[in-house]
Short mmCIF file of C-alpha atoms in Angstrom, two decimals:
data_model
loop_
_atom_site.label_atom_id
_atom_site.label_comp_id
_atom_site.label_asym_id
_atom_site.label_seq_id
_atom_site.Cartn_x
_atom_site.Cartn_y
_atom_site.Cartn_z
CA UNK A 1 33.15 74.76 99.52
CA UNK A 2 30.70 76.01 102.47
CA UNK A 3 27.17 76.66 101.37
CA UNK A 4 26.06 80.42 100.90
CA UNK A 5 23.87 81.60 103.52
CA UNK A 6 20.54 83.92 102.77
CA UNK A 7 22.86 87.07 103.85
CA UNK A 8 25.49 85.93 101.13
CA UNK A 9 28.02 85.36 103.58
CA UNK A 10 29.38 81.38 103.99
CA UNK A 11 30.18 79.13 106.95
CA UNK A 12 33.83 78.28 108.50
CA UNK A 13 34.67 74.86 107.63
CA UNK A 14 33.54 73.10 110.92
CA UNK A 15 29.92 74.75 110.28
CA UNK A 16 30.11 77.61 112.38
CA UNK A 17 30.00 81.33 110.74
CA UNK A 18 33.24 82.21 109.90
CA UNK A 19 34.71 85.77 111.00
CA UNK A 20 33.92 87.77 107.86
CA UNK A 21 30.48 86.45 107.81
CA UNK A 22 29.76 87.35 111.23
CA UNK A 23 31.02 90.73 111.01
CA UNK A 24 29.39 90.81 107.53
CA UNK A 25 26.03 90.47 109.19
CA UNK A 26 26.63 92.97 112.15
CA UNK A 27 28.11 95.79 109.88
CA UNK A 28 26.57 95.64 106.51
CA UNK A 29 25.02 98.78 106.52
CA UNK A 30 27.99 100.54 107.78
CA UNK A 31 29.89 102.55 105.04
CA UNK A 32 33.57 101.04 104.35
CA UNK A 33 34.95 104.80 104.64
CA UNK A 34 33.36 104.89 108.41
CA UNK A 35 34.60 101.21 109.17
CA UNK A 36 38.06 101.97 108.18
CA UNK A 37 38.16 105.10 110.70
CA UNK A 38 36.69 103.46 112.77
CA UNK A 39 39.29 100.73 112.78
CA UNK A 40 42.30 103.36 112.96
CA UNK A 41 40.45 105.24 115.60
CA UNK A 42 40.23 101.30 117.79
CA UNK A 43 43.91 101.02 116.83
CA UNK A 44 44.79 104.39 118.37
CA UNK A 45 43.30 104.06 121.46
CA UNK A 46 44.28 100.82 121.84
CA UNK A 47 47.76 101.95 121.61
CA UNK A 48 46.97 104.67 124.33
CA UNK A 49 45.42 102.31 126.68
CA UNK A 50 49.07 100.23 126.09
CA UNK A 51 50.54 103.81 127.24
CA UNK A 52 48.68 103.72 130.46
CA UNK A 53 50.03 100.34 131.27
CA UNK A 54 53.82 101.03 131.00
CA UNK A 55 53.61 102.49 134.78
CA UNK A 56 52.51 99.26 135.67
CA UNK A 57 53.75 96.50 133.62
CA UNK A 58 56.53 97.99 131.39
CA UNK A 59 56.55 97.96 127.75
CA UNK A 60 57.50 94.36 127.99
CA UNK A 61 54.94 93.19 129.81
CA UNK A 62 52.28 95.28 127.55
CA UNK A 63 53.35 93.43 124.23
CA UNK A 64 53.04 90.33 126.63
CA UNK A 65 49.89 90.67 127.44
CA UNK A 66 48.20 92.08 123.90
CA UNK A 67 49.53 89.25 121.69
CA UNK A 68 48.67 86.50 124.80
CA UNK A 69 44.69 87.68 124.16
CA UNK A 70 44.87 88.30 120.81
CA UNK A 71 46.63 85.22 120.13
CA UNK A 72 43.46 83.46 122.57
CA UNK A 73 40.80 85.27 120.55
CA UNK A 74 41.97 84.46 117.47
CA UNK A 75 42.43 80.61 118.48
CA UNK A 76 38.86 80.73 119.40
CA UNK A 77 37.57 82.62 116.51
CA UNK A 78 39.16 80.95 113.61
CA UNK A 79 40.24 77.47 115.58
CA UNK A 80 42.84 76.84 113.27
CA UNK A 81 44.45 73.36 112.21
CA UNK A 82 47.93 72.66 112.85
CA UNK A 83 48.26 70.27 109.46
CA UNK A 84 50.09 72.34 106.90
CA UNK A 85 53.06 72.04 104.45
CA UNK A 86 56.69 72.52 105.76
CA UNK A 87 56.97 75.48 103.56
CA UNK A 88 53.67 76.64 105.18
CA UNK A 89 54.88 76.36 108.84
CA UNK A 90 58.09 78.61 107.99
CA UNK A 91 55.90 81.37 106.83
CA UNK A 92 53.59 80.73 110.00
CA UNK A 93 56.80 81.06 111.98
CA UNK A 94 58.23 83.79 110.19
CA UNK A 95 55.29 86.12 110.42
CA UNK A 96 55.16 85.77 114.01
CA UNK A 97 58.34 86.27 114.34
CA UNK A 98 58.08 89.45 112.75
CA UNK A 99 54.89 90.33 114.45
CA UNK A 100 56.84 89.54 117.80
CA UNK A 101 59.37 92.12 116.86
CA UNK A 102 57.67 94.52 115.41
CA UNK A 103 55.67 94.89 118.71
CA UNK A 104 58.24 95.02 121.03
CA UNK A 105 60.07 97.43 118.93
CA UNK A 106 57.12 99.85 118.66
CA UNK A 107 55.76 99.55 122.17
CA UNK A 108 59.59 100.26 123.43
CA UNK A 109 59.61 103.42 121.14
CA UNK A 110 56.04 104.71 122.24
CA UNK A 111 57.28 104.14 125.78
CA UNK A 112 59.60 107.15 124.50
CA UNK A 113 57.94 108.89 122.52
CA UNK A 114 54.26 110.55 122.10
CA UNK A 115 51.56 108.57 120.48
CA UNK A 116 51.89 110.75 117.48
CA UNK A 117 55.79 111.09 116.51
CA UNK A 118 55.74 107.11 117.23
CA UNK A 119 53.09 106.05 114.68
CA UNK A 120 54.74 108.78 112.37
CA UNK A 121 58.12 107.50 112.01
CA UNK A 122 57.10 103.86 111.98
CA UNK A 123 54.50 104.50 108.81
CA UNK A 124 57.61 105.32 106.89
CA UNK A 125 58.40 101.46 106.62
CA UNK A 126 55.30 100.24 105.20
CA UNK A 127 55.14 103.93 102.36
CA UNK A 128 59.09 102.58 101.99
CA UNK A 129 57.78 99.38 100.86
CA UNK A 130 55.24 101.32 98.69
CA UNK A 131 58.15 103.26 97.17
CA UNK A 132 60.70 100.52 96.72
CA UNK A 133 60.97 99.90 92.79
CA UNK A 134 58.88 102.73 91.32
CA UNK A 135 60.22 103.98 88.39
CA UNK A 136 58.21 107.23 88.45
CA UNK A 137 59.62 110.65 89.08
CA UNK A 138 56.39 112.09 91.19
CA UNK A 139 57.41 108.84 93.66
CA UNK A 140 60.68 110.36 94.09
CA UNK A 141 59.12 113.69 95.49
CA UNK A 142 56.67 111.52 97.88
CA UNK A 143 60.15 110.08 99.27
CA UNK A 144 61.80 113.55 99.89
CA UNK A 145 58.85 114.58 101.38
CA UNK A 146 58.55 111.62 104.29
CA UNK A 147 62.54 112.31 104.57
CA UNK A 148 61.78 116.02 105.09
CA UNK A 149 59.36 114.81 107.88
CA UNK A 150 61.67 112.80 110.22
CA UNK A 151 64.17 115.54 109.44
CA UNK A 152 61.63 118.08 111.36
CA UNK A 153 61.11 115.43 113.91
CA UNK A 154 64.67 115.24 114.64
CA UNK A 155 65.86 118.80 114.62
CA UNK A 156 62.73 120.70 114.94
CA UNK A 157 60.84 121.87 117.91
CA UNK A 158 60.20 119.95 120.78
CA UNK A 159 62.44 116.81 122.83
CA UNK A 160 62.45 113.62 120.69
CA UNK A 161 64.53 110.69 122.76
CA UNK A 162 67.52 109.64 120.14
CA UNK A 163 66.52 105.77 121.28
CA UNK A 164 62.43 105.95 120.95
CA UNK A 165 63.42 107.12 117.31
CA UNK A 166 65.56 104.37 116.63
CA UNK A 167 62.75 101.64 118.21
CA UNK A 168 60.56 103.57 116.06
CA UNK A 169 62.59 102.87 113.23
CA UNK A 170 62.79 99.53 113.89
CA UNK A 171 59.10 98.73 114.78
CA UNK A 172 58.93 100.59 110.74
CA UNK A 173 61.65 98.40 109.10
CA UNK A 174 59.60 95.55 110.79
CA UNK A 175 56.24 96.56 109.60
CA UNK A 176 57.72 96.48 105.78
CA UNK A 177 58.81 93.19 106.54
CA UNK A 178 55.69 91.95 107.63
CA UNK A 179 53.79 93.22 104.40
CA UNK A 180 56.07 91.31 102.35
CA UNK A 181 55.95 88.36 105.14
CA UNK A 182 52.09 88.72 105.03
CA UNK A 183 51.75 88.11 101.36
CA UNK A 184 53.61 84.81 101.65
CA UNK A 185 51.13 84.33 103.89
CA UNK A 186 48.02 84.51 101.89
CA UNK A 187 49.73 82.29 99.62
CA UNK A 188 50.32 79.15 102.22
CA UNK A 189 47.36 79.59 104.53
CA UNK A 190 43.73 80.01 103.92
CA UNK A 191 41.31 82.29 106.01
CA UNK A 192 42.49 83.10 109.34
CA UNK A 193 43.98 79.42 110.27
CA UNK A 194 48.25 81.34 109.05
CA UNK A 195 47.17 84.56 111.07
CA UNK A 196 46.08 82.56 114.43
CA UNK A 197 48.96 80.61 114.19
CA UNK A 198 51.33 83.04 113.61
CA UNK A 199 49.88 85.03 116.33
CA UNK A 200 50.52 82.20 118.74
CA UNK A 201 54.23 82.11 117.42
CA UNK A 202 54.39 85.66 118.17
CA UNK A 203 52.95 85.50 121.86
CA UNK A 204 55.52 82.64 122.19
CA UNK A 205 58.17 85.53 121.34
CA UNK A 206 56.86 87.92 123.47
CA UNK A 207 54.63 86.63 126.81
CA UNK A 208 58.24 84.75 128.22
CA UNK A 209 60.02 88.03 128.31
CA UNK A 210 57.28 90.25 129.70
CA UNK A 211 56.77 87.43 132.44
CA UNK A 212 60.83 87.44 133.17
CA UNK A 213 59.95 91.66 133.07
CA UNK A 214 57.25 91.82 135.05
CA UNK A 215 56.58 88.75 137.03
CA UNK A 216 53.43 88.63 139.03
CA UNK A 217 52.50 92.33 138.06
CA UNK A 218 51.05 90.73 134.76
CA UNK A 219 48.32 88.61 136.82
CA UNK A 220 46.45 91.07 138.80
CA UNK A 221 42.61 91.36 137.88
CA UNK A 222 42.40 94.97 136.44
CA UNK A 223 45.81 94.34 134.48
CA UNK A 224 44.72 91.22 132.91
CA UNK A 225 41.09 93.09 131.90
CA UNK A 226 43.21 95.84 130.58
CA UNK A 227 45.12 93.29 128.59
CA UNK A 228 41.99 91.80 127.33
CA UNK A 229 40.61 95.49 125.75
CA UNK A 230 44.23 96.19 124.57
CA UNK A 231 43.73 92.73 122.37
CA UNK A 232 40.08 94.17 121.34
CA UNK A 233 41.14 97.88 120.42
CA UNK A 234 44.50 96.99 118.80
CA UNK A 235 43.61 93.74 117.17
CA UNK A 236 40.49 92.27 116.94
CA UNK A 237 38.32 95.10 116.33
CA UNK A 238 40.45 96.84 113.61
CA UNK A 239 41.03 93.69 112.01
CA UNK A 240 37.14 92.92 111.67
CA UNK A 241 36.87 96.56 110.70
CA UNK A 242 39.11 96.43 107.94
CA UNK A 243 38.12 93.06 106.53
CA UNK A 244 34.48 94.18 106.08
CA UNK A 245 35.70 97.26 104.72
CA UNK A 246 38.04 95.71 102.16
CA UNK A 247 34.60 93.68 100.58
CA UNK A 248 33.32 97.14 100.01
CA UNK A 249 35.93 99.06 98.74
CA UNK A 250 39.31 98.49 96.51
CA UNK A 251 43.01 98.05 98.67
CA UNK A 252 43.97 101.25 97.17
CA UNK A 253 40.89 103.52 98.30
CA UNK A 254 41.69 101.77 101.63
CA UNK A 255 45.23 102.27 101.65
CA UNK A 256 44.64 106.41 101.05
CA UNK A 257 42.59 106.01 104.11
CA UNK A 258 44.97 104.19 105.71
CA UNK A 259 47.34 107.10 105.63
CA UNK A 260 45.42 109.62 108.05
CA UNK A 261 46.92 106.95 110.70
CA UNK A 262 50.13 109.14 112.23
CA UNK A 263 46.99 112.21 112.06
CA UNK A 264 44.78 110.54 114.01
CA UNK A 265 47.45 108.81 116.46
CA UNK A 266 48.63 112.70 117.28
CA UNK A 267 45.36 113.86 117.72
CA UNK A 268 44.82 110.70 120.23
CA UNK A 269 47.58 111.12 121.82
CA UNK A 270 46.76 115.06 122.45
CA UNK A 271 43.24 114.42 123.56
CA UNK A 272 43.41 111.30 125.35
CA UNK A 273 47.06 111.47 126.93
CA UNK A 274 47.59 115.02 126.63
CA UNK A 275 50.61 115.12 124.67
CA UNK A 276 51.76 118.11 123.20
CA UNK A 277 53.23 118.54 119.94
CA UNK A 278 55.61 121.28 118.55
CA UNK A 279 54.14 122.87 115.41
CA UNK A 280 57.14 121.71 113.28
CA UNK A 281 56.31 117.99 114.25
CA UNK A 282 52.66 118.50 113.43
CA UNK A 283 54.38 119.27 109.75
CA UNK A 284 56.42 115.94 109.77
CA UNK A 285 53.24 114.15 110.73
CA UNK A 286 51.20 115.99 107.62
CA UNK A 287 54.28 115.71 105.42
CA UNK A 288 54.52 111.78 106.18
CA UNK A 289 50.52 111.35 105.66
CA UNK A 290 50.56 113.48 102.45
CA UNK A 291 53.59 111.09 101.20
CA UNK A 292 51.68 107.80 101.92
CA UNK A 293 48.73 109.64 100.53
CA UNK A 294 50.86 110.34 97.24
CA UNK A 295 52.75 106.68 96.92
CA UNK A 296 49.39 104.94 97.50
CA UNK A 297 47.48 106.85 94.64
CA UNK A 298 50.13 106.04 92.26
CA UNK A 299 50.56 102.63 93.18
CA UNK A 300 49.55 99.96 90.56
CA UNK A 301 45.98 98.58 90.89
CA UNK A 302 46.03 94.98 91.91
CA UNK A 303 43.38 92.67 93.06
CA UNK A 304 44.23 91.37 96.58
CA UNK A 305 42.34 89.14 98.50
CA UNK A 306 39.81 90.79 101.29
CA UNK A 307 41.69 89.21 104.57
CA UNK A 308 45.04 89.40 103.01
CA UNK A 309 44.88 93.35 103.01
CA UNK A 310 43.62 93.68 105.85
CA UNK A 311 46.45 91.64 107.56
CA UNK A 312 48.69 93.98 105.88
CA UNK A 313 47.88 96.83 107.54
CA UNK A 314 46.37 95.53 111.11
CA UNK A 315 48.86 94.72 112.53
CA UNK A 316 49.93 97.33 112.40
CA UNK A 317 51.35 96.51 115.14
CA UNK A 318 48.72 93.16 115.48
#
C-alpha cells in the first residue's frame, strides 16, 4: 500500500500523486455541493462546445475527437498496466464498448435536438436503472412521472426530430448499461488503470469512423484545440469534480444533485446556444428531474467506492 502523505492523500503506485490526491490537494476547501455543479456545469458546456463543432466536423468526427484526448489524458494521468485477468479485459472491453456507443448515440441525437430535450430524454436510462426492481408504490409514481415527460416532449409544443429522440433513447438505454457495466468494473480494475483502458477501447470504436467521416477536417489546429477542451469540459474536469466530491459526501446526496443535469443542460443550451424551449418541454425537463430526484431519495443506502460513483455518472457521456 502507498504511504500517506501529510495532506492524507496517498501516492499512485509508480510514486507519483495519484489523481484523487492531486485534485484532493487543489480542491479541499471547495464544498462537495459546489464541486458537483460545478462538474455538471463543465459537462454542459462541454457538450455545447461539441454543438459548435458539428458545422465543422460532424457528429462523428466530434465523438472522434473527445474520446481520442480523453482517452490521451487519461493514459497520461493514470498510466495504466495492460497485465490483467481474462475476465478483467472483457469488462475493459465491454465498457468501452459501451462508452463508444453511448457517445455516438448521444452526440447524433444532440446534433438533432437542443442541448436540453437531449440530456432530458437520455437521463431516463440511468433513473430506469434506478427504478428497475423497486418494490415500492411511491417508485411507481416517479416512473409515470418521467413517462409523462417524454410524452410532453413528443406531443407538446415545439419541433422535436422523430430520429434525435430515438438516438436519444439510445445514448439512455446505453448509459443504463454502462452503470451496470461500470460496476463490473470496480470489481476487476483498481483506480483508474479499467477506466483508461476502457477509454482507449472506446476511442478505438469511435476515432476510425470520424476519420472515414471527416478526413482531414479533424487535423486542423483550432479543431484539434477544440477537441482538446471538449476532452477537459466533458471528461476530465467533471470526473475530478465528482471524485473529490464523492470523499465528501454520500452517492445518494450526490446522485439528488446529479438530477438538476437535464435543468442545467436547458438552461445551457438557452444561454450559450440560444435554444428556445416550448413551455410544455420545460415541464418534461422538471418532471424528469423531479423523478430522478424522487427514485434517488428512495433508493437503498449503499457504500460505493469514491471513483466507482463517479464513473457512474461521468460519463455521462465520458
Amino acid at each position: 500500500m502507498a504511504p500517506v502523505n501529510d495532506d492524507g492523500t496517498r501516492d499512485g503506485p509508480t510514486g507519483r500523486p495519484s489523481l484523487t490526491g492531486l485534485v484532493g490537494r487543489g480542491l479541499g476547501g471547495v464544498p462537495p455541493t459546489a464541486l458537483v455543479l460545478l462538474g455538471i456545469v463543465s459537462v454542459q458546456l462541454g457538450s455545447a462546445l461539441a454543438k459548435q463543432l458539428f458545422s465543422e466536423v460532424g457528429s462523428f468526427g466530434t465523438v472522434a475527437l473527445r474520446l481520442f484526448f480523453a482517452a490521451a489524458i487519461l493514459m497520461l494521468l493514470w498510466r495504466p498496466s495492460p497485465r490483467m485477468s481474462r475476465r478483467a479485459w472483457t469488462v475493459v472491453v465491454a465498457y468501452g464498448l459501451t462508452l463508444g456507443l453511448m457517445n455516438l448515440c448521444f452526440y447524433l441525437a444532440l446534433d438533432r435536438l437542443p442541448l436540453g430535450i437531449a440530456v432530458t430524454v437520455e437521463f431516463l436510462g440511468p433513473l430506469t436503472v434506478a427504478l428497475i426492481g423497486s418494490r415500492r408504490w411511491l417508485d411507481a409514481l416517479w416512473a409515470v412521472l418521467a413517462a409523462a415527460g417524454v410524452v410532453l416532449l413528443m406531443g407538446g409544443g415545439g419541433d422535436v426530430n422523430l430520429v434525435g429522440l430515438l438516438f436519444a433513447l439510445a445514448a439512455g438505454a446505453c448509459w443504463g448499461l454502462y452503470i451496470v457495466v461500470s460496476a463490473a468494473l470496480g470489481r476487476h480494475s483498481t483506480e483508474g488503470n479499467g477506466l483508461a483502458l476502457g477509454m482507449i477501447v472506446a476511442a478505438l470504436v469511435a476515432v476510425p469512423i470520424g476519420v472515414v467521416d471527416s478526413g482531414a477536417a479533424l487535423v486542423q489546429p483550432w479543431v484539434l484545440v477544440a477537441g482538446l477542451g471538449l476532452a477537459l469540459l466533458s471528461s476530465v474536469i467533471p470526473y475530478s469534480l465528482d471524485l473529490e466530491a464523492l470523499r465528501k459526501m454520500p452517492p445518494r446526496v450526490f446522485g439528488i444533485l446529479m438530477s438538476l443535469e437535464p435543468a442545467v443542460a436547458a438552461l445551457i443550451g438557452l444561454v450559450v446556444l440560444q435554444e428556445l424551449l416550448h413551455w410544455s418541454q420545460w415541464i418534461a425537463v422538471l418532471c424528469v428531474v423531479v423523478a430522478s430526484v424522487g427514485a434517488t431519495r428512495g433508493a437503498r443506502p449503499e457504500v460505493r467506492p469514491p471513483d466507482l460513483a463517479a464513473a457512474d455518472h461521468q460519463d455521462r457521456r465520458d
